[in-house]
Amino acid sequence: MLDPSAARSGDTEFARLDRRSFLKSGLGGTLFLATVSTTAGLSGCATAPAGQLDAVDTQMKTSYQFRFLTRDDIELFEALLPAMFGPALPEQPQARRLAVAGTIERIDAGIENFGPANQQELRRLFDLLTFGFTRVTIARVWSRWPNVSTTDANAFLERWRTSGIGLFNNGYIALTKISNVAFYGGHDQWHLSGYPGPPQWAVDALPQFKTA
Amino acid sequence: MSLTDRIARGLEAGWKVTDATTLTDHQTHEADVIVIGTGAGGGTTAEILAKNGLSVILVEEGRLYYQKDFTMDEHSAYASLYQEGMSRTTQDGAIAILQGRCVGGSTTVNWTSSFRTPDQTLTYWADNFGLDNLSPEAMAPWFEGREQRHTVAPWQTPPNVNNDILRQGCEQLGYSWQTIPRNVKGCWNLGYCGVGCPTNAKQGALMTTIPGALDHQARLFHGLRAERLVMDQDRIDHLQASAMGADGITPSGVTVTLKARHFVVAASAIGSPGLLLRSDIPDPHARVGKRSFIHPVNATIAQMPEKVDPFYGAPQSIYSDEFNFKNGVDGPAGFKLEVPPLHPGMSAGVIPGHGPEQIDAMAGLPWTQSVIALMRDGFHPESPGGTVTLRDDGSPVLDYPITDYLWHGLKQAYLTMAEIQFAAGASKVRLVHLDSNWYTSWGEARAAINSIAMEPHRVRLFTAHQMGGCSMGQDPQTSVVNGFGEHHQVSNLSVHDASVFPTSIGANPQLSIYALAARNSARLAAKLTS
Ligand SMILES: Cc1cc2nc3c(=O)[nH]c(=O)nc-3n(C[C@H](O)[C@H](O)[C@H](O)COP(=O)(O)OP(=O)(O)OC[C@H]3O[C@@H](n4cnc5c(N)ncnc54)[C@H](O)[C@@H]3O)c2cc1C
């Protein structure tokens, strides 16, 4: 997964820069992320959409075809979602896995409609977080995502939320926003927000709900 | 679908509607007028021109969705009906942009508030941009005409609790409030305006002017993106358009060439300046894309002792203009106070946070109330607006810096909104801000607001009101079109949408767009038929 030589060459390149001031400017941030995604791509990280995953590769055994998220991205969300929704997820392990998997599928389905420009931004963000060198230096997450504890995932989210660097706040918002919408907007989670769904009397009366 | 649905009936009756995602061959079509965009401005224009006997082709990059598709479901609606699948933001990501991308444009998903352009705004335009013939008196008949066409009337039903709390808070504090006029007919008071009206009650472009145009032989291509207006000498010769692929987002490779005598751009703020920039339309003073306004919106949320159920009932029915023009048109930033509907997906996306706190906040949704403030931008030298430019792939993007002038207004708005919510009996209030806690008293909230960071990304900002970017004015040095939406340099090009406004409106913009487009289309029809 990680090509050490790519990471090392990246290291010397980035070491010359004053990282903090560099990241402060939006343009610097964009250039930086662009460099990261190129480096990550060259280093052979999983940049292809994960497609249909089978039970061997993942906890998720479904028929869903991933069209944007890579296997690395999926691992990232498998680590982050328990920090975002832990106490709201079902306790029973299989139900819990299904809730996480379903949310990640809806994240992927949502991103499909974002259009090329925003997809590219997200690709940069996900590459930054899944590429070993930047995961450590920028996100300050020491292990690969499958080995990151919920406490550490929460600490990472908290660092980016409270950071004085707009780019990190922006990354925090992007990660939580797509996850939150995918999670709470899903029928299976409506009860968590006390949302009863569309009024039943209207559903009963409207032609679009009649299955003829 | 039941044949009481206006669109289903029309399609059955043989409307000329082409789903461009099904096209397999390059093709060319011709009409008197090509109208690009089918929202507030485009729909109005198409109907008026078609009723005057002109042949019209409507071009819409989004898809045709109607009653059968409107199932009160957030996920499917955000994916299909909104620009960039609801992920559109300003260039730096600091402001979320809500905008429609479907037949009917933003009017298919809007919340139905229907205000005339405030007199102060029209007067300011006359004084500052030479737009004398847009005076309140001159515009009154156009507003009246559009109010009839879109069935606009003050909402008769009692407001839902979400809106009523704004009323109660204002009443307690002696602030003015009023009932919102809405464009609905036989509204079921459900609360799902933002995901496509499931009952056909909303009288937006989809239920009024688009069917009106199609009944009069207009042709509609949906899933077709206007790429480039191509000039021949000093006139536009044709529009080059790309059919979308099956996903509705990426071009299939099939191109459609549309020729006409006249071209009306109505792809809205961001879309219209984007198209003009892509087309290299003459712009000697580099005005295209400048002066883009958004009514920057901030919000507070409150926990109420009683159930609010903010996902049900007409989303907007009460407003307060107490602070809109209080300090003069071009004094410190004024704002309009309204209420947003809160469905679970949207709320979870908007209320920043994660972990147990976020889970608790979401669990409190049935008791949650929210107030939003819409900053009136563009009336002050320190509120020059943003700029639309093109990304590498040719898609438009808005850069919108928040000036100190606006931060000041946003802070005042936080203070006012929290004060109103406590006055209405809130048990606690928090700001939609990355650093905000819940505050349990007005005193505590006031102290926190006075010291909280007013910075991009930390203050969560939104807009559903994009305006400007092809601004109108008498002087070609400072504007793109004249007061009739006619391009200063290109004689067979007009712009009929929110992009022509030289400042923000200071009220929700749809009726301003309908009225101006109607006025300008009547003039265009007369010109083209004479
Ligand atoms: C969620 C929401 C709530 C709102 N609530 C209210 C409200 O209560 N009251 C109010 O007054 N206003 C409201 N608004 C705003 C209002 O709907 C808009 O201001 C208005 O519809 C803008 O009209 P328009 O003609 O400029 O553009 P739109 O109505 O947005 O139409 C523009 C159309 O052009 C299409 N287009 C763009 N680029 C291209 C291209 N290259 N080729 C082909 N087609 C293209 C778009 O897909 C879109 O369908 C709301 C908006 C939103 C998003």
XYZ file of C-alpha atoms and ligand atoms in Angstrom, chain B residues 36-42 59-62 82-83 98-102 104-107 109-113 224-226 266-269 271 278 316 464-465 496-498 508-511 513, ligand 1:
100
model
C -31.182 28.911 -21.314
C -32.373 27.836 -17.865
C -35.944 27.016 -16.819
C -36.182 28.635 -13.376
C -37.872 31.817 -12.217
C -36.475 33.914 -15.083
C -36.374 31.310 -17.861
C -32.525 24.430 -22.466
C -32.089 22.970 -18.980
C -29.038 21.112 -17.701
C -30.998 19.489 -14.874
C -29.850 20.602 -6.364
C -26.690 21.991 -7.948
C -28.281 25.966 -2.087
C -29.428 26.221 -5.683
C -31.731 24.199 -7.922
C -30.715 22.112 -10.917
C -33.863 20.744 -12.500
C -38.206 24.867 -12.736
C -34.757 25.648 -11.351
C -34.618 26.819 -7.757
C -38.380 27.492 -7.801
C -37.218 23.459 -4.377
C -37.769 26.900 -2.870
C -39.730 27.681 0.246
C -42.420 29.820 -1.487
C -41.852 33.144 0.278
C -28.785 19.472 -21.841
C -26.063 21.879 -20.716
C -25.427 25.178 -22.489
C -31.471 32.583 -17.508
C -29.058 30.117 -15.896
C -29.080 32.246 -12.734
C -26.344 33.911 -10.739
C -24.580 29.859 -14.042
C -16.979 30.440 -21.152
C -41.752 30.022 6.089
C -30.152 30.124 -1.056
C -30.267 33.537 -2.777
C -33.419 37.400 -17.484
C -32.625 36.024 -14.068
C -31.236 36.798 -10.622
C -36.308 36.581 -0.920
C -35.782 37.137 -4.619
C -38.188 34.978 -6.616
C -40.952 37.547 -7.112
C -37.093 37.827 -10.763
C -33.748 25.749 -0.935
C -34.120 27.082 -1.512
C -35.120 27.839 -0.922
C -35.476 29.070 -1.448
N -36.533 29.736 -0.903
C -36.978 30.871 -1.499
C -38.164 31.518 -1.056
O -38.847 31.048 -0.154
N -38.543 32.661 -1.676
C -37.817 33.213 -2.697
O -38.183 34.262 -3.186
N -36.702 32.611 -3.135
C -36.285 31.445 -2.577
N -35.189 30.810 -3.077
C -34.449 31.449 -4.191
C -35.196 31.458 -5.503
O -35.776 30.212 -5.770
C -34.195 31.842 -6.580
O -33.708 33.116 -6.262
C -34.789 31.900 -7.986
O -35.392 30.684 -8.357
C -33.685 32.228 -8.987
O -34.232 32.334 -10.259
P -33.310 32.261 -11.523
O -34.185 32.305 -12.712
O -32.240 33.248 -11.377
O -32.584 30.835 -11.405
P -33.116 29.376 -11.098
O -34.537 29.387 -10.701
O -32.169 28.765 -10.152
O -32.994 28.640 -12.504
C -31.771 28.530 -13.204
C -31.758 27.234 -13.987
O -30.706 27.286 -14.946
C -30.122 26.017 -15.042
N -28.779 26.129 -15.601
C -27.666 26.626 -15.008
N -26.621 26.572 -15.846
C -27.066 26.012 -16.997
C -26.451 25.688 -18.243
N -25.172 25.926 -18.476
N -27.204 25.102 -19.211
C -28.530 24.846 -18.989
N -29.148 25.144 -17.826
C -28.434 25.723 -16.851
C -30.145 25.502 -13.626
O -30.043 24.093 -13.598
C -31.473 26.007 -13.121
O -32.495 25.057 -13.305
C -34.800 29.581 -2.578
C -33.789 28.831 -3.161
C -33.455 27.589 -2.652
C -32.375 26.803 -3.314
